[in-house]
CSV table of C-alpha atoms in Angstrom, one decimal:
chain,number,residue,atom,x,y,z
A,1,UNK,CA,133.8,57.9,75.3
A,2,UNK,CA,134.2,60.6,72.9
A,3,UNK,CA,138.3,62.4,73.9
A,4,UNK,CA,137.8,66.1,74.2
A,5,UNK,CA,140.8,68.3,75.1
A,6,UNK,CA,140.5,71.0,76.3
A,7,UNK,CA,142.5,74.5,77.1
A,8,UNK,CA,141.2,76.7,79.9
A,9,UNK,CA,142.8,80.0,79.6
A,10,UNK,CA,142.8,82.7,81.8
A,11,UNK,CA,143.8,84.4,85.3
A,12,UNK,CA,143.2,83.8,89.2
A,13,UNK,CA,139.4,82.6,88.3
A,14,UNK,CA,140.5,80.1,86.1
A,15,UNK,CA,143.6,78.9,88.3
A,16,UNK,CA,140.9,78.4,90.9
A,17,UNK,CA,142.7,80.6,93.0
A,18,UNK,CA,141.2,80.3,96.9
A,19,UNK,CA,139.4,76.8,96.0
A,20,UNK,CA,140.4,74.4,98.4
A,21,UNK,CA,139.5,71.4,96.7
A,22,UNK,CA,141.8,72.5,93.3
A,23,UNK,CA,139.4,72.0,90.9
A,24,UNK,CA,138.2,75.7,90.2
A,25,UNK,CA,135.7,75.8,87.4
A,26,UNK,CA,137.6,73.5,84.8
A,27,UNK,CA,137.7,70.7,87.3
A,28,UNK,CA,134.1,71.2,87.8
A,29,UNK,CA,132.8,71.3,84.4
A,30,UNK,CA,135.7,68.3,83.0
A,31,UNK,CA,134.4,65.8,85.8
A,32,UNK,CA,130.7,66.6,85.1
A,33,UNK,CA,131.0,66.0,81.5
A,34,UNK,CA,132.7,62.0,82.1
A,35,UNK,CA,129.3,60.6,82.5
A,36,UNK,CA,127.7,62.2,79.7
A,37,UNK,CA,130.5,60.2,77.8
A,38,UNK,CA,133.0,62.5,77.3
A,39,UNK,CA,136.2,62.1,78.6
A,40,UNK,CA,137.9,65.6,79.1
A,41,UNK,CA,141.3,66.5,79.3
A,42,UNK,CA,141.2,69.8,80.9
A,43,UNK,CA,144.4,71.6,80.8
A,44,UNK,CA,143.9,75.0,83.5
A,45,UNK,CA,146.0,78.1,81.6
A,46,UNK,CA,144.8,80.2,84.1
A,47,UNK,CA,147.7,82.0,85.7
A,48,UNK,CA,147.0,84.5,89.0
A,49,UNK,CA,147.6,88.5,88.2
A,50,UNK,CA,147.3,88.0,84.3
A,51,UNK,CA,146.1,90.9,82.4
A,52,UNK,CA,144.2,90.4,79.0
A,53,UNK,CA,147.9,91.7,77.7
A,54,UNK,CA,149.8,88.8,79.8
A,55,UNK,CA,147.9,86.1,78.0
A,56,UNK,CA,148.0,87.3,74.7
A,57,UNK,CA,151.7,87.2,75.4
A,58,UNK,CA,151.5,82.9,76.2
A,59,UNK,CA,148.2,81.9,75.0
A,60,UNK,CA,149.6,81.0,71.8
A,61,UNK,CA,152.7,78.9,73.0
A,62,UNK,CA,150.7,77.3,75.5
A,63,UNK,CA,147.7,76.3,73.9
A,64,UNK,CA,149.2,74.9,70.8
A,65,UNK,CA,152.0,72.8,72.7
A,66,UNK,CA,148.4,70.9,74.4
A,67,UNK,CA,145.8,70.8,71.2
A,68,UNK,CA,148.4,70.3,68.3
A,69,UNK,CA,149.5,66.7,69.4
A,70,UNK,CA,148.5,63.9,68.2
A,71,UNK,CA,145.1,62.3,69.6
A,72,UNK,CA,141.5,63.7,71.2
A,73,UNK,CA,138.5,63.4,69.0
A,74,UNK,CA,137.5,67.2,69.6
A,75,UNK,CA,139.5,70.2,70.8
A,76,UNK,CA,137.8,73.9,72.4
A,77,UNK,CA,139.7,76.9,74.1
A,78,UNK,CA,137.2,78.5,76.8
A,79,UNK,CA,139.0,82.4,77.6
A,80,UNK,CA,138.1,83.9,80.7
A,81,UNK,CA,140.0,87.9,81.7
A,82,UNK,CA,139.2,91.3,82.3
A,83,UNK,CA,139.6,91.4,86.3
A,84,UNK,CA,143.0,92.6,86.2
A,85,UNK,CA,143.0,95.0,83.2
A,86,UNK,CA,140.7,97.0,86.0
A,87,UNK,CA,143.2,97.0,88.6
A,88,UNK,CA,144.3,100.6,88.9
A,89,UNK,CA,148.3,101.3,89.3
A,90,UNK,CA,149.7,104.5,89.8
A,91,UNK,CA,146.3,105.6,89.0
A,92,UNK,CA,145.7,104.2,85.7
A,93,UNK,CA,144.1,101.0,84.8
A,94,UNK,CA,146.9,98.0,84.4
A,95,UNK,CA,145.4,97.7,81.0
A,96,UNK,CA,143.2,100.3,79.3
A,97,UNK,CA,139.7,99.1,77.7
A,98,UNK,CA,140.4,99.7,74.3
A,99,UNK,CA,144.0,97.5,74.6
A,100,UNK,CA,141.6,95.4,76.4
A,101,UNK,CA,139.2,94.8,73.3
A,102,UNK,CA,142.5,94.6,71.2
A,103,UNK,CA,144.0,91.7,72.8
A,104,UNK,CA,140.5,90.1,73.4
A,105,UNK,CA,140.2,90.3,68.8
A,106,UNK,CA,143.6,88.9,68.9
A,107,UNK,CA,143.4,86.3,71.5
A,108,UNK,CA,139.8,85.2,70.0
A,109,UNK,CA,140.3,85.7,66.1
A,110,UNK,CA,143.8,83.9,66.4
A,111,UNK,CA,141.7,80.8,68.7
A,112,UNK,CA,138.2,80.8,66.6
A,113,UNK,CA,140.1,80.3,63.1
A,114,UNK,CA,141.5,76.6,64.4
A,115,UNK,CA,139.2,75.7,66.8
A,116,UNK,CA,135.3,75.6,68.5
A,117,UNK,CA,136.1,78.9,71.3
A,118,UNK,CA,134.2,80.0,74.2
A,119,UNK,CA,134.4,83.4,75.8
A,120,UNK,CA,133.4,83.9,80.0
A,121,UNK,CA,133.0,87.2,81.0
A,122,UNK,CA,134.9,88.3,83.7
A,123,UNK,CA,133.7,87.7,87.8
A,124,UNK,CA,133.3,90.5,90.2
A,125,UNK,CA,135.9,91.7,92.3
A,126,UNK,CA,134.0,92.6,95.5
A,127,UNK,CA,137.2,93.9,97.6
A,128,UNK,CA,137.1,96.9,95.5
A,129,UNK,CA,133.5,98.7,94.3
A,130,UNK,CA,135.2,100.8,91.4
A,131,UNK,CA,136.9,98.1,90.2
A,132,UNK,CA,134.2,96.1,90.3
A,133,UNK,CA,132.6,99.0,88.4
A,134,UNK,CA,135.5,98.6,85.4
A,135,UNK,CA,134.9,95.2,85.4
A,136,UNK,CA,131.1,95.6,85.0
A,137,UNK,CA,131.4,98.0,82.2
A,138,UNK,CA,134.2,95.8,80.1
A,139,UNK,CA,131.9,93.1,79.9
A,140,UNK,CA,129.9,94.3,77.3
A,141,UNK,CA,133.4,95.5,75.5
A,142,UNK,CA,134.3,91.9,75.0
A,143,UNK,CA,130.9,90.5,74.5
A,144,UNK,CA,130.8,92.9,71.2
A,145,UNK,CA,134.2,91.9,70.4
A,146,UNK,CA,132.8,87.8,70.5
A,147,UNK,CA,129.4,88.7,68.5
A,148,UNK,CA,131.7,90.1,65.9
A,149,UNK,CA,133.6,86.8,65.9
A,150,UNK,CA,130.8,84.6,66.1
A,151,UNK,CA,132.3,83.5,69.8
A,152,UNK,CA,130.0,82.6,72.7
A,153,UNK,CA,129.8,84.9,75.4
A,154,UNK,CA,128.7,84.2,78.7
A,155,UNK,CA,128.4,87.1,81.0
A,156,UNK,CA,129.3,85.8,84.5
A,157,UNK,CA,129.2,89.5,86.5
A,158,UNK,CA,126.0,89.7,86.9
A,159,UNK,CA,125.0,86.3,88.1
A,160,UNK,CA,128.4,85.9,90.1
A,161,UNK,CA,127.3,89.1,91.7
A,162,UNK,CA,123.6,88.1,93.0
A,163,UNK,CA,125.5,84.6,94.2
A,164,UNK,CA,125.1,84.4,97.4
A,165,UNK,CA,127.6,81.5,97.3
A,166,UNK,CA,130.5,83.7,95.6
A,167,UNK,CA,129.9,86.6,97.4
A,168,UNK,CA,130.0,84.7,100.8
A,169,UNK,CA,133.1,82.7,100.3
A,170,UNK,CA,134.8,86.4,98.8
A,171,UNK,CA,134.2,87.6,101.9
A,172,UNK,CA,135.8,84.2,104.1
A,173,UNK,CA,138.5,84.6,101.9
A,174,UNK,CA,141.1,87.4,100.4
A,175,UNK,CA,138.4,89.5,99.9
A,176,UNK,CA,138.2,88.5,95.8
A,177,UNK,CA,138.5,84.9,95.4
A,178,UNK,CA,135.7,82.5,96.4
A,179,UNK,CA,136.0,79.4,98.1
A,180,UNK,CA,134.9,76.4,96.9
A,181,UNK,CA,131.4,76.9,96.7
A,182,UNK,CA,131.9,80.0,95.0
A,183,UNK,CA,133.5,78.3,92.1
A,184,UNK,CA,130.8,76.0,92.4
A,185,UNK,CA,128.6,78.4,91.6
A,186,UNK,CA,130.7,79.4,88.7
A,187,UNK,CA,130.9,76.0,87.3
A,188,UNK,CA,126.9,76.0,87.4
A,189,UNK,CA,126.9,78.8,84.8
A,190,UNK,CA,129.1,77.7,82.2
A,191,UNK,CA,127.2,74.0,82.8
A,192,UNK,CA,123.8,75.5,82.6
A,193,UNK,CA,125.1,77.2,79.4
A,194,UNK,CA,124.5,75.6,76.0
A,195,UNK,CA,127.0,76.5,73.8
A,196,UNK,CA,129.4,74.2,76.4
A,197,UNK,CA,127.4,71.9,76.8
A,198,UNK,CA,127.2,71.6,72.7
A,199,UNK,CA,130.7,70.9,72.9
A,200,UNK,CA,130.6,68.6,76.3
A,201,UNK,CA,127.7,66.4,75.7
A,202,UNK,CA,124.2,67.7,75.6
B,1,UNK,CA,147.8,80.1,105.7
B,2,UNK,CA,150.7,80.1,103.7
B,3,UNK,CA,150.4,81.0,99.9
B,4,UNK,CA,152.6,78.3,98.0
B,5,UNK,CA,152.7,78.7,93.8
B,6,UNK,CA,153.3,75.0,92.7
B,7,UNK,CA,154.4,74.3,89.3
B,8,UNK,CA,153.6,70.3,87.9
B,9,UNK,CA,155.6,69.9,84.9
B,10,UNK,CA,155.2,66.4,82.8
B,11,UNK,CA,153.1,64.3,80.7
B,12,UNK,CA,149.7,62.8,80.8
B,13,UNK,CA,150.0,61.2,84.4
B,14,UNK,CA,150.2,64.9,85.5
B,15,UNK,CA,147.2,66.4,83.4
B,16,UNK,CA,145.6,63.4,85.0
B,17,UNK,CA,144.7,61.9,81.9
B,18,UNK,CA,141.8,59.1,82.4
B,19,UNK,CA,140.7,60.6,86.3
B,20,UNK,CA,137.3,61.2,85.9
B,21,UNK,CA,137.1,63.5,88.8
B,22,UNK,CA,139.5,65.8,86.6
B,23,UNK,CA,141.9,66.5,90.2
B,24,UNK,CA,145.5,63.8,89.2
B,25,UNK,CA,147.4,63.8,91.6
B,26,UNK,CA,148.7,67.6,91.1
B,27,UNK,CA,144.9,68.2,92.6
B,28,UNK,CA,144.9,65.6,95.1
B,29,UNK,CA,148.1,66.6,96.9
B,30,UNK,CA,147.4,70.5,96.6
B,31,UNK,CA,144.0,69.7,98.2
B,32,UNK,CA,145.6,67.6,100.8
B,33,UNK,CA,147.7,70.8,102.0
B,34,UNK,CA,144.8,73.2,102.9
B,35,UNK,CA,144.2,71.5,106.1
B,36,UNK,CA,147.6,71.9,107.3
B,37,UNK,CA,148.0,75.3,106.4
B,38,UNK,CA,148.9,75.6,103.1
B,39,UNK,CA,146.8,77.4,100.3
B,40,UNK,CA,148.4,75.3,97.6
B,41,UNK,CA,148.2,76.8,94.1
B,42,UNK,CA,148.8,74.2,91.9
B,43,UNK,CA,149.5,74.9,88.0
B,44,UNK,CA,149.1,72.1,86.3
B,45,UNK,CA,151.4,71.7,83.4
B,46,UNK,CA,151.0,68.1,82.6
B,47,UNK,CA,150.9,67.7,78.7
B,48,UNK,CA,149.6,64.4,77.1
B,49,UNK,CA,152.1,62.7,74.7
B,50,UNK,CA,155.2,65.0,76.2
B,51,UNK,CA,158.7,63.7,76.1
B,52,UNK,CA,161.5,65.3,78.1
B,53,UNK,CA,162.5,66.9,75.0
B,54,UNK,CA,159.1,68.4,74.6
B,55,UNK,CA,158.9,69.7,78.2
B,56,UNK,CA,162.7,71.4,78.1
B,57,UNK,CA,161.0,72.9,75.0
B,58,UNK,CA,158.2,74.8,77.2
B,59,UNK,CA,159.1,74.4,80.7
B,60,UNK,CA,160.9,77.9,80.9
B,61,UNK,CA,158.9,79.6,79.4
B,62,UNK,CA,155.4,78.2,81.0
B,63,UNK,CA,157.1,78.2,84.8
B,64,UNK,CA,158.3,81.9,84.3
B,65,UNK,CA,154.7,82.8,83.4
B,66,UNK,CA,153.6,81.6,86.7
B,67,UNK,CA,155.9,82.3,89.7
B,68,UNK,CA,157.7,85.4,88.7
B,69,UNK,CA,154.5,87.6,89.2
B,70,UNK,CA,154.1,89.1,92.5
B,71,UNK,CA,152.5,87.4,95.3
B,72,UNK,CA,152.9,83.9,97.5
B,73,UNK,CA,154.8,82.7,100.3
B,74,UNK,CA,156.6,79.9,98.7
B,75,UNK,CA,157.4,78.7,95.4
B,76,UNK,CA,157.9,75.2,94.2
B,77,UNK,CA,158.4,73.4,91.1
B,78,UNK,CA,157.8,69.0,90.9
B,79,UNK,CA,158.4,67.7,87.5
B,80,UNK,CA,157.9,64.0,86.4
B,81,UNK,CA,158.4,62.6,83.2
B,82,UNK,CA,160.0,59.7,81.1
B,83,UNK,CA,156.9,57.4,80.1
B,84,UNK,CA,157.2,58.9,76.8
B,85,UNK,CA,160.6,59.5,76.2
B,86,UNK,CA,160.7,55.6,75.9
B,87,UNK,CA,158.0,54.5,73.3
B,88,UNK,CA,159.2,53.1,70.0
B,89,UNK,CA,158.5,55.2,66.8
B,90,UNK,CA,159.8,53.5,63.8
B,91,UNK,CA,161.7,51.5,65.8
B,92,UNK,CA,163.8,54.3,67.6
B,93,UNK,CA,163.1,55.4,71.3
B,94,UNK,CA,161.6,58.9,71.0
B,95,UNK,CA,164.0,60.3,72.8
B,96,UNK,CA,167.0,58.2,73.8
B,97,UNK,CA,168.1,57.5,77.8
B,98,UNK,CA,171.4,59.7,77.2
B,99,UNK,CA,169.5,62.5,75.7
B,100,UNK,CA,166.7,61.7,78.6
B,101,UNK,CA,169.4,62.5,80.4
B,102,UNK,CA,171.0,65.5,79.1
B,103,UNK,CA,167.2,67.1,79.0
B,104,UNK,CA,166.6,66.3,82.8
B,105,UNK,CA,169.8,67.5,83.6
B,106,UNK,CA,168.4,71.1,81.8
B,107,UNK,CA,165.6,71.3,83.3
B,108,UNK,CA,166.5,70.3,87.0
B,109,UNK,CA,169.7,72.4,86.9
B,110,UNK,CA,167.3,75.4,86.0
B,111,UNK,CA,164.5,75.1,88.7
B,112,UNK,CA,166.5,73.9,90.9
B,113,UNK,CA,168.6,77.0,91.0
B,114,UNK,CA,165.4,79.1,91.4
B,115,UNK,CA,163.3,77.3,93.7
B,116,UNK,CA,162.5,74.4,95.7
B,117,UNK,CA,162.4,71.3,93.1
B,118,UNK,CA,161.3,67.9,93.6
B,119,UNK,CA,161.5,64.8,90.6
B,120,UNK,CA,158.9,61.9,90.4
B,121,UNK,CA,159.9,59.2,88.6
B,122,UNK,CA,157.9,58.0,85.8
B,123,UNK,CA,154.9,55.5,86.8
B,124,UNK,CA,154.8,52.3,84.9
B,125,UNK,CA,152.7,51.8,81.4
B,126,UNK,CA,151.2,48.2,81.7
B,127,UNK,CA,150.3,47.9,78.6
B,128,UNK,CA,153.5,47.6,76.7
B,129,UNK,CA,155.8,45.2,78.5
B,130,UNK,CA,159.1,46.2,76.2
B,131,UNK,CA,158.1,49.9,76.9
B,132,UNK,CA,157.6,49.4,80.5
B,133,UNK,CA,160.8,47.8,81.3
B,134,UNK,CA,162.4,50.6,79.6
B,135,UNK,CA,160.6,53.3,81.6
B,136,UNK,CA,161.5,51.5,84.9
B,137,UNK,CA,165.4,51.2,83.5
B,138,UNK,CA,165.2,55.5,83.0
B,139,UNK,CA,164.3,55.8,86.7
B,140,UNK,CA,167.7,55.0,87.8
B,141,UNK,CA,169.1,57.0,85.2
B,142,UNK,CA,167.2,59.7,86.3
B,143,UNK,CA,167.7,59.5,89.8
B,144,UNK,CA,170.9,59.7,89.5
B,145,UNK,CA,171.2,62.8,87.8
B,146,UNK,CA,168.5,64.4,90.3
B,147,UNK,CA,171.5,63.3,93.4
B,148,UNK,CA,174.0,65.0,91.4
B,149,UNK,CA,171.9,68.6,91.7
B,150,UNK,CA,170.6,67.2,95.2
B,151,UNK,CA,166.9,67.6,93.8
B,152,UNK,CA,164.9,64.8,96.0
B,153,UNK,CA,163.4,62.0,93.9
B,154,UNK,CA,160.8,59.9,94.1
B,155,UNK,CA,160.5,56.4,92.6
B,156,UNK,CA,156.8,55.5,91.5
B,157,UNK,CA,157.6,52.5,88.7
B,158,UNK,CA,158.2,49.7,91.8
B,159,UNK,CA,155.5,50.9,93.6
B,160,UNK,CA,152.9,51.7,91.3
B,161,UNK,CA,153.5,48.5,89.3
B,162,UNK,CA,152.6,46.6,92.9
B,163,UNK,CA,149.4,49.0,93.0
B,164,UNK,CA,146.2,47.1,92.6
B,165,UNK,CA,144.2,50.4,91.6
B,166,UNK,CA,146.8,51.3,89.6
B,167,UNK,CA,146.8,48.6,87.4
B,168,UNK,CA,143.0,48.0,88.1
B,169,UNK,CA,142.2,51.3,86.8
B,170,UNK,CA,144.6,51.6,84.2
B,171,UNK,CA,142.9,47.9,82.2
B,172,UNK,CA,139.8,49.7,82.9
B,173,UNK,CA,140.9,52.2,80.8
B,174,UNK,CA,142.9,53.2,78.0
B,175,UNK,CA,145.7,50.6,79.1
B,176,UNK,CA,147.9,53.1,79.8
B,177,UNK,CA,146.4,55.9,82.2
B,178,UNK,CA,144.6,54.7,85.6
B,179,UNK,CA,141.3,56.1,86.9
B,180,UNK,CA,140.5,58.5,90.1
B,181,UNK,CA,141.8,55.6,92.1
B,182,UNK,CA,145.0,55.0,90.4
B,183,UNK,CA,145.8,59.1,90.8
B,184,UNK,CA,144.3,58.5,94.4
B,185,UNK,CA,147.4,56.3,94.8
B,186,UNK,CA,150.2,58.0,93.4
B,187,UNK,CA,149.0,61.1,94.7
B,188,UNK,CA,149.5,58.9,98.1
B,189,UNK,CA,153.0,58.1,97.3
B,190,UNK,CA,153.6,62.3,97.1
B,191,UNK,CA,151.5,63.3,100.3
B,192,UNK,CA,153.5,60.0,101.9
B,193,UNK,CA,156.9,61.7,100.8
B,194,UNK,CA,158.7,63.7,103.5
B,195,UNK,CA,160.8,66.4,100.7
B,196,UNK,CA,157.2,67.0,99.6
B,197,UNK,CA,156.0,67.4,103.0
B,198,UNK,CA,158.9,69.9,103.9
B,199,UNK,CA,157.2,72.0,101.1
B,200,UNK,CA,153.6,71.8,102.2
B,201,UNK,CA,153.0,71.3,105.7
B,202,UNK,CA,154.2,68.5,107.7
């Protein structure tokens, strides 16, 4: 078994927030990758509420205290945010687009220089359409941002969107979060998607 | 339901190193508490190779990240560590018991003034029979300091040394970390625990 470790970083989406199995998407895509013979450590940085600016604030800490140490054959960092940069407060986005594409060149020019990094773009947030509007529409701001880096991008609004899946267990739960078929669902992109599964076993 | 934010603080036997369905028992036990009620957010914060010294290090720092931001019911902290304080390096413990001592006296004393905060004790590594009876000699140790703060404690060495699938699972493997079946039963040990059931749904 090849020892891959991995850091999942992100917000409610990665945390698996609403899932009531507590696997999310990084449980979903570490257990499928065991019998392709690799053995995944999956360590879930996804923390609920974080803005793009919150995780720039941790990432760092937090993902070097898990891939510096000693052992694993093969590291990766897979980043997932945006949602809640849209969230308007007080009438203003939590964080603006342009600090969003700042913190997504820091976050993924700090993670691509030490090791293989993924990018997900971010899920819809159905509760709300003109959020869901700001989400849509930063999307393609970080997607640039990883083509500049040479990241992968996976663009996960649209396909989340037509998901009959996500947007059903949305709408059983708070409104935004999925159940766990909707992370299911989820999971099925970024296993469907090549440049993971160049890292997790082909 | 109730929204409890549940921090897992330790070592490789809380990442869930070696579970091939990617949940340890962090996932198992939040999973457990949806039918009873309780939408369990569990962050795992399990790092492999962590001493107690390494997790006073981080633990502020990571547990602030996640239950100081708005939202949930309930918030709870378990830690569990010592497996690794107690392996030889150059023929030195890597972290002595009195300094194993002082840390989980840190760490407890902090959560436990903030929120609810349970201690496992560390589970037994089979392959090492010097460093296992070291390991079960800590538990005491660190029971003890977890009745000074009145934190409950839970002893896993005795019992998970008498587990079949946990030392089944563990030869299958690395020697050290059980499979599915080996988290199956320590994640039975903390769904079997009444001071974890107090927290998630009796």
């Amino acid at each position: 078994m090849q020892d891959l470790r991995l850091c999942c970083v992100g917000d409610s989406f990665t945390a698996g927030a609403g899932d009531e199995t507590a696997l999310g998407w990084p449980g979903r895509v570490a257990a499928a990758a065991w019998p392709r013979g690799v053995a995944v450590t999956a360590y879930n940085l996804g923390v609920r509420r974080d803005t793009s600016a919150d995780i720039r604030r941790r990432a760092e800490a937090e993902v070097l205290a898990r891939l510096l140490a000693t052992g694993g054959d093969a590291h990766a960092v897979v980043f997932c945010f945006g949602a809640n940069d849209a969230t308007f407060e007080d009438g203003l986005p939590r964080v603006p687009p342009e600090a969003s594409r700042d913190n997504a060149v820091a976050l993924l020019g700090w993670s691509a220089a030490r090791w293989p990094t993924l990018l997900l773009g971010p899920p819809p947030v159905l509760h709300d359409a003109a959020q869901d509007a700001r989400v849509a529409a930063l999307g393609p701001v970080l997607a640039a941002v990883a083509a500049a880096l040479e990241v992968p991008f996976l663009p996960l609004h649209g396909p989340l969107s037509a998901s009959h899946a996500w947007r059903a267990g949305a709408a059983r739960g708070d409104g935004v979060h999925p159940d766990a078929a909707g992370y299911a669902a989820m999971a099925a992109l970024v296993e469907a998607w090549p440049a993971w599964r160049r890292l997790s076993g082909g």
